[in-house]
JSON list of C-alpha atoms in Angstrom, two decimals:
[
{"chain": "X", "resi": 149, "resn": "UNK", "atom": "CA", "xyz": [54.00, 190.59, 59.79]},
{"chain": "X", "resi": 150, "resn": "UNK", "atom": "CA", "xyz": [52.72, 187.03, 60.02]},
{"chain": "X", "resi": 151, "resn": "UNK", "atom": "CA", "xyz": [51.19, 185.70, 63.21]},
{"chain": "X", "resi": 152, "resn": "UNK", "atom": "CA", "xyz": [51.80, 182.06, 64.16]},
{"chain": "X", "resi": 153, "resn": "UNK", "atom": "CA", "xyz": [50.13, 179.97, 66.83]},
{"chain": "X", "resi": 154, "resn": "UNK", "atom": "CA", "xyz": [51.61, 176.83, 68.37]},
{"chain": "X", "resi": 155, "resn": "UNK", "atom": "CA", "xyz": [49.08, 174.56, 70.06]},
{"chain": "X", "resi": 156, "resn": "UNK", "atom": "CA", "xyz": [51.92, 172.94, 72.04]},
{"chain": "X", "resi": 157, "resn": "UNK", "atom": "CA", "xyz": [55.61, 173.72, 72.51]},
{"chain": "X", "resi": 158, "resn": "UNK", "atom": "CA", "xyz": [57.98, 172.68, 69.72]},
{"chain": "X", "resi": 159, "resn": "UNK", "atom": "CA", "xyz": [61.77, 172.54, 69.50]},
{"chain": "X", "resi": 160, "resn": "UNK", "atom": "CA", "xyz": [63.39, 175.98, 69.70]},
{"chain": "X", "resi": 161, "resn": "UNK", "atom": "CA", "xyz": [64.92, 175.51, 66.23]},
{"chain": "X", "resi": 162, "resn": "UNK", "atom": "CA", "xyz": [61.41, 175.29, 64.80]},
{"chain": "X", "resi": 163, "resn": "UNK", "atom": "CA", "xyz": [60.33, 178.35, 66.76]},
{"chain": "X", "resi": 164, "resn": "UNK", "atom": "CA", "xyz": [63.31, 180.28, 65.33]},
{"chain": "X", "resi": 165, "resn": "UNK", "atom": "CA", "xyz": [62.27, 179.38, 61.78]},
{"chain": "X", "resi": 166, "resn": "UNK", "atom": "CA", "xyz": [58.81, 180.79, 62.43]},
{"chain": "X", "resi": 167, "resn": "UNK", "atom": "CA", "xyz": [60.16, 183.86, 64.25]},
{"chain": "X", "resi": 168, "resn": "UNK", "atom": "CA", "xyz": [62.21, 184.73, 61.18]},
{"chain": "X", "resi": 169, "resn": "UNK", "atom": "CA", "xyz": [58.89, 185.24, 59.38]},
{"chain": "X", "resi": 170, "resn": "UNK", "atom": "CA", "xyz": [56.71, 186.73, 62.11]},
{"chain": "X", "resi": 171, "resn": "UNK", "atom": "CA", "xyz": [55.47, 186.61, 65.67]},
{"chain": "X", "resi": 172, "resn": "UNK", "atom": "CA", "xyz": [54.95, 183.28, 67.44]},
{"chain": "X", "resi": 173, "resn": "UNK", "atom": "CA", "xyz": [52.78, 182.57, 70.45]},
{"chain": "X", "resi": 174, "resn": "UNK", "atom": "CA", "xyz": [51.71, 179.50, 72.37]},
{"chain": "X", "resi": 175, "resn": "UNK", "atom": "CA", "xyz": [47.99, 178.73, 72.71]},
{"chain": "X", "resi": 176, "resn": "UNK", "atom": "CA", "xyz": [46.58, 178.95, 76.21]},
{"chain": "X", "resi": 177, "resn": "UNK", "atom": "CA", "xyz": [44.51, 175.83, 75.61]},
{"chain": "X", "resi": 178, "resn": "UNK", "atom": "CA", "xyz": [43.43, 173.40, 72.93]},
{"chain": "X", "resi": 179, "resn": "UNK", "atom": "CA", "xyz": [39.70, 172.91, 73.48]},
{"chain": "X", "resi": 180, "resn": "UNK", "atom": "CA", "xyz": [37.44, 174.08, 70.64]},
{"chain": "X", "resi": 181, "resn": "UNK", "atom": "CA", "xyz": [36.36, 177.36, 72.25]},
{"chain": "X", "resi": 182, "resn": "UNK", "atom": "CA", "xyz": [39.93, 178.31, 73.16]},
{"chain": "X", "resi": 183, "resn": "UNK", "atom": "CA", "xyz": [41.19, 177.55, 69.65]},
{"chain": "X", "resi": 184, "resn": "UNK", "atom": "CA", "xyz": [38.43, 179.66, 68.12]},
{"chain": "X", "resi": 185, "resn": "UNK", "atom": "CA", "xyz": [39.49, 182.57, 70.34]},
{"chain": "X", "resi": 186, "resn": "UNK", "atom": "CA", "xyz": [43.22, 182.03, 69.76]},
{"chain": "X", "resi": 187, "resn": "UNK", "atom": "CA", "xyz": [43.03, 181.79, 65.95]},
{"chain": "X", "resi": 188, "resn": "UNK", "atom": "CA", "xyz": [41.28, 185.11, 65.32]},
{"chain": "X", "resi": 189, "resn": "UNK", "atom": "CA", "xyz": [44.42, 186.98, 64.21]},
{"chain": "X", "resi": 190, "resn": "UNK", "atom": "CA", "xyz": [46.55, 184.00, 63.15]},
{"chain": "X", "resi": 191, "resn": "UNK", "atom": "CA", "xyz": [48.00, 183.40, 59.66]},
{"chain": "X", "resi": 192, "resn": "UNK", "atom": "CA", "xyz": [49.59, 180.01, 60.37]},
{"chain": "X", "resi": 193, "resn": "UNK", "atom": "CA", "xyz": [49.15, 177.37, 63.05]},
{"chain": "X", "resi": 194, "resn": "UNK", "atom": "CA", "xyz": [51.32, 174.46, 64.12]},
{"chain": "X", "resi": 195, "resn": "UNK", "atom": "CA", "xyz": [49.29, 171.62, 65.60]},
{"chain": "X", "resi": 196, "resn": "UNK", "atom": "CA", "xyz": [50.72, 168.69, 67.50]},
{"chain": "X", "resi": 197, "resn": "UNK", "atom": "CA", "xyz": [48.72, 165.92, 69.21]},
{"chain": "X", "resi": 198, "resn": "UNK", "atom": "CA", "xyz": [46.39, 168.04, 71.34]},
{"chain": "X", "resi": 199, "resn": "UNK", "atom": "CA", "xyz": [43.43, 169.90, 69.95]},
{"chain": "X", "resi": 200, "resn": "UNK", "atom": "CA", "xyz": [41.24, 169.39, 66.90]},
{"chain": "X", "resi": 201, "resn": "UNK", "atom": "CA", "xyz": [40.84, 171.82, 64.07]},
{"chain": "X", "resi": 202, "resn": "UNK", "atom": "CA", "xyz": [37.19, 171.16, 63.33]},
{"chain": "X", "resi": 203, "resn": "UNK", "atom": "CA", "xyz": [35.14, 172.83, 60.60]},
{"chain": "X", "resi": 204, "resn": "UNK", "atom": "CA", "xyz": [33.83, 175.24, 63.23]},
{"chain": "X", "resi": 205, "resn": "UNK", "atom": "CA", "xyz": [37.32, 176.16, 64.39]},
{"chain": "X", "resi": 206, "resn": "UNK", "atom": "CA", "xyz": [38.68, 176.61, 60.87]},
{"chain": "X", "resi": 207, "resn": "UNK", "atom": "CA", "xyz": [35.67, 178.64, 59.74]},
{"chain": "X", "resi": 208, "resn": "UNK", "atom": "CA", "xyz": [36.21, 180.95, 62.72]},
{"chain": "X", "resi": 209, "resn": "UNK", "atom": "CA", "xyz": [39.80, 181.77, 61.71]},
{"chain": "X", "resi": 210, "resn": "UNK", "atom": "CA", "xyz": [39.48, 184.55, 59.11]},
{"chain": "X", "resi": 211, "resn": "UNK", "atom": "CA", "xyz": [43.23, 185.01, 58.45]},
{"chain": "X", "resi": 212, "resn": "UNK", "atom": "CA", "xyz": [44.34, 181.38, 58.67]},
{"chain": "X", "resi": 213, "resn": "UNK", "atom": "CA", "xyz": [46.24, 180.37, 55.52]},
{"chain": "X", "resi": 214, "resn": "UNK", "atom": "CA", "xyz": [48.22, 177.30, 56.58]},
{"chain": "X", "resi": 215, "resn": "UNK", "atom": "CA", "xyz": [48.19, 174.60, 59.24]},
{"chain": "X", "resi": 216, "resn": "UNK", "atom": "CA", "xyz": [51.36, 172.64, 59.84]},
{"chain": "X", "resi": 217, "resn": "UNK", "atom": "CA", "xyz": [50.85, 169.30, 61.55]},
{"chain": "X", "resi": 218, "resn": "UNK", "atom": "CA", "xyz": [53.93, 168.67, 63.68]},
{"chain": "X", "resi": 219, "resn": "UNK", "atom": "CA", "xyz": [53.82, 164.94, 63.10]},
{"chain": "X", "resi": 220, "resn": "UNK", "atom": "CA", "xyz": [52.60, 162.37, 60.62]},
{"chain": "X", "resi": 221, "resn": "UNK", "atom": "CA", "xyz": [48.83, 162.06, 60.89]},
{"chain": "X", "resi": 222, "resn": "UNK", "atom": "CA", "xyz": [46.31, 164.75, 60.08]},
{"chain": "X", "resi": 223, "resn": "UNK", "atom": "CA", "xyz": [43.32, 163.04, 61.66]},
{"chain": "X", "resi": 224, "resn": "UNK", "atom": "CA", "xyz": [42.82, 165.93, 64.08]},
{"chain": "X", "resi": 225, "resn": "UNK", "atom": "CA", "xyz": [42.29, 168.40, 61.21]},
{"chain": "X", "resi": 226, "resn": "UNK", "atom": "CA", "xyz": [39.09, 168.56, 59.18]},
{"chain": "X", "resi": 227, "resn": "UNK", "atom": "CA", "xyz": [40.72, 168.33, 55.75]},
{"chain": "X", "resi": 228, "resn": "UNK", "atom": "CA", "xyz": [37.47, 168.81, 53.82]},
{"chain": "X", "resi": 229, "resn": "UNK", "atom": "CA", "xyz": [36.78, 172.03, 55.69]},
{"chain": "X", "resi": 230, "resn": "UNK", "atom": "CA", "xyz": [40.35, 173.25, 55.26]},
{"chain": "X", "resi": 231, "resn": "UNK", "atom": "CA", "xyz": [40.20, 172.59, 51.52]},
{"chain": "X", "resi": 232, "resn": "UNK", "atom": "CA", "xyz": [36.84, 174.35, 51.19]},
{"chain": "X", "resi": 233, "resn": "UNK", "atom": "CA", "xyz": [38.19, 177.35, 53.09]},
{"chain": "X", "resi": 234, "resn": "UNK", "atom": "CA", "xyz": [41.43, 177.52, 51.09]},
{"chain": "X", "resi": 235, "resn": "UNK", "atom": "CA", "xyz": [43.61, 176.62, 54.08]},
{"chain": "X", "resi": 236, "resn": "UNK", "atom": "CA", "xyz": [46.72, 174.65, 53.17]},
{"chain": "X", "resi": 237, "resn": "UNK", "atom": "CA", "xyz": [47.48, 171.66, 55.42]},
{"chain": "X", "resi": 238, "resn": "UNK", "atom": "CA", "xyz": [50.99, 170.24, 55.59]},
{"chain": "X", "resi": 239, "resn": "UNK", "atom": "CA", "xyz": [52.61, 167.61, 57.78]},
{"chain": "X", "resi": 240, "resn": "UNK", "atom": "CA", "xyz": [56.00, 166.03, 58.43]},
{"chain": "X", "resi": 241, "resn": "UNK", "atom": "CA", "xyz": [55.57, 162.45, 57.19]},
{"chain": "X", "resi": 242, "resn": "UNK", "atom": "CA", "xyz": [59.20, 161.41, 57.57]},
{"chain": "X", "resi": 243, "resn": "UNK", "atom": "CA", "xyz": [60.03, 163.31, 60.76]},
{"chain": "X", "resi": 244, "resn": "UNK", "atom": "CA", "xyz": [59.74, 160.25, 62.98]},
{"chain": "X", "resi": 245, "resn": "UNK", "atom": "CA", "xyz": [61.12, 157.59, 60.63]},
{"chain": "X", "resi": 246, "resn": "UNK", "atom": "CA", "xyz": [64.45, 157.19, 62.42]},
{"chain": "X", "resi": 247, "resn": "UNK", "atom": "CA", "xyz": [62.80, 157.05, 65.83]},
{"chain": "X", "resi": 248, "resn": "UNK", "atom": "CA", "xyz": [60.30, 154.43, 64.66]},
{"chain": "X", "resi": 249, "resn": "UNK", "atom": "CA", "xyz": [63.09, 152.29, 63.23]},
{"chain": "X", "resi": 250, "resn": "UNK", "atom": "CA", "xyz": [65.14, 152.60, 66.43]},
{"chain": "X", "resi": 251, "resn": "UNK", "atom": "CA", "xyz": [62.11, 151.71, 68.55]},
{"chain": "X", "resi": 252, "resn": "UNK", "atom": "CA", "xyz": [61.36, 148.68, 66.35]},
{"chain": "X", "resi": 253, "resn": "UNK", "atom": "CA", "xyz": [64.92, 147.38, 66.70]},
{"chain": "X", "resi": 254, "resn": "UNK", "atom": "CA", "xyz": [64.79, 147.97, 70.46]},
{"chain": "X", "resi": 255, "resn": "UNK", "atom": "CA", "xyz": [61.53, 146.01, 70.75]},
{"chain": "X", "resi": 256, "resn": "UNK", "atom": "CA", "xyz": [62.98, 143.19, 68.64]},
{"chain": "X", "resi": 257, "resn": "UNK", "atom": "CA", "xyz": [65.99, 142.98, 70.96]},
{"chain": "X", "resi": 258, "resn": "UNK", "atom": "CA", "xyz": [63.72, 143.13, 74.00]},
{"chain": "X", "resi": 259, "resn": "UNK", "atom": "CA", "xyz": [61.55, 140.32, 72.64]},
{"chain": "X", "resi": 260, "resn": "UNK", "atom": "CA", "xyz": [64.57, 138.22, 71.65]},
{"chain": "X", "resi": 261, "resn": "UNK", "atom": "CA", "xyz": [66.49, 138.67, 74.90]},
{"chain": "X", "resi": 262, "resn": "UNK", "atom": "CA", "xyz": [63.41, 139.01, 77.16]},
{"chain": "X", "resi": 263, "resn": "UNK", "atom": "CA", "xyz": [64.93, 142.09, 78.76]},
{"chain": "X", "resi": 264, "resn": "UNK", "atom": "CA", "xyz": [61.66, 143.56, 80.07]},
{"chain": "X", "resi": 265, "resn": "UNK", "atom": "CA", "xyz": [60.58, 140.22, 81.51]},
{"chain": "X", "resi": 266, "resn": "UNK", "atom": "CA", "xyz": [63.92, 139.74, 83.27]},
{"chain": "X", "resi": 267, "resn": "UNK", "atom": "CA", "xyz": [63.74, 143.29, 84.62]},
{"chain": "X", "resi": 268, "resn": "UNK", "atom": "CA", "xyz": [60.23, 142.79, 86.02]},
{"chain": "X", "resi": 269, "resn": "UNK", "atom": "CA", "xyz": [61.15, 139.47, 87.62]},
{"chain": "X", "resi": 270, "resn": "UNK", "atom": "CA", "xyz": [64.36, 140.86, 89.14]},
{"chain": "X", "resi": 271, "resn": "UNK", "atom": "CA", "xyz": [62.53, 143.89, 90.57]},
{"chain": "X", "resi": 272, "resn": "UNK", "atom": "CA", "xyz": [60.03, 141.45, 92.10]},
{"chain": "X", "resi": 273, "resn": "UNK", "atom": "CA", "xyz": [62.90, 139.70, 93.88]},
{"chain": "X", "resi": 274, "resn": "UNK", "atom": "CA", "xyz": [63.11, 136.70, 91.57]},
{"chain": "X", "resi": 275, "resn": "UNK", "atom": "CA", "xyz": [66.89, 136.53, 91.37]},
{"chain": "X", "resi": 276, "resn": "UNK", "atom": "CA", "xyz": [66.78, 133.00, 89.95]},
{"chain": "X", "resi": 277, "resn": "UNK", "atom": "CA", "xyz": [65.32, 134.35, 86.71]},
{"chain": "X", "resi": 278, "resn": "UNK", "atom": "CA", "xyz": [68.90, 134.58, 85.46]},
{"chain": "X", "resi": 279, "resn": "UNK", "atom": "CA", "xyz": [69.11, 130.79, 85.46]},
{"chain": "X", "resi": 280, "resn": "UNK", "atom": "CA", "xyz": [65.88, 130.40, 83.48]},
{"chain": "X", "resi": 281, "resn": "UNK", "atom": "CA", "xyz": [66.78, 132.89, 80.78]},
{"chain": "X", "resi": 282, "resn": "UNK", "atom": "CA", "xyz": [69.71, 132.66, 78.47]},
{"chain": "X", "resi": 283, "resn": "UNK", "atom": "CA", "xyz": [70.66, 134.49, 75.32]},
{"chain": "X", "resi": 284, "resn": "UNK", "atom": "CA", "xyz": [70.98, 132.96, 71.89]},
{"chain": "X", "resi": 285, "resn": "UNK", "atom": "CA", "xyz": [74.26, 133.07, 70.12]},
{"chain": "X", "resi": 286, "resn": "UNK", "atom": "CA", "xyz": [75.22, 131.68, 66.74]},
{"chain": "X", "resi": 287, "resn": "UNK", "atom": "CA", "xyz": [78.60, 130.03, 66.46]}
]
């Protein structure tokens, strides 16, 4: 039975996928010493933003076969060490594409309509801000 370690919580659907293949547990911490201790009997790890899988950490994980980066970047994983140790590293490069696009459109609307500025001014009691700001419409 495979043993999986999550460095941070993930969506329950992801946990179910892992549980179909083995046992899943959540790390008690993400500092280097804790990860070394946690990875001793682990076959696969899912890493999010916290924690770094350094050469020392990876070399101390005798059963580790794969690291899944729950996100785009892999800058918190020593890829050279993983390669040298035969540990596969995968990530989810398109997992956040829709969210990034939505956020970009939201920021464009905010910049165009000055929504954040109007909100800050109104909260500060500047009710006349509504007369200084107006939208742009094409006719």
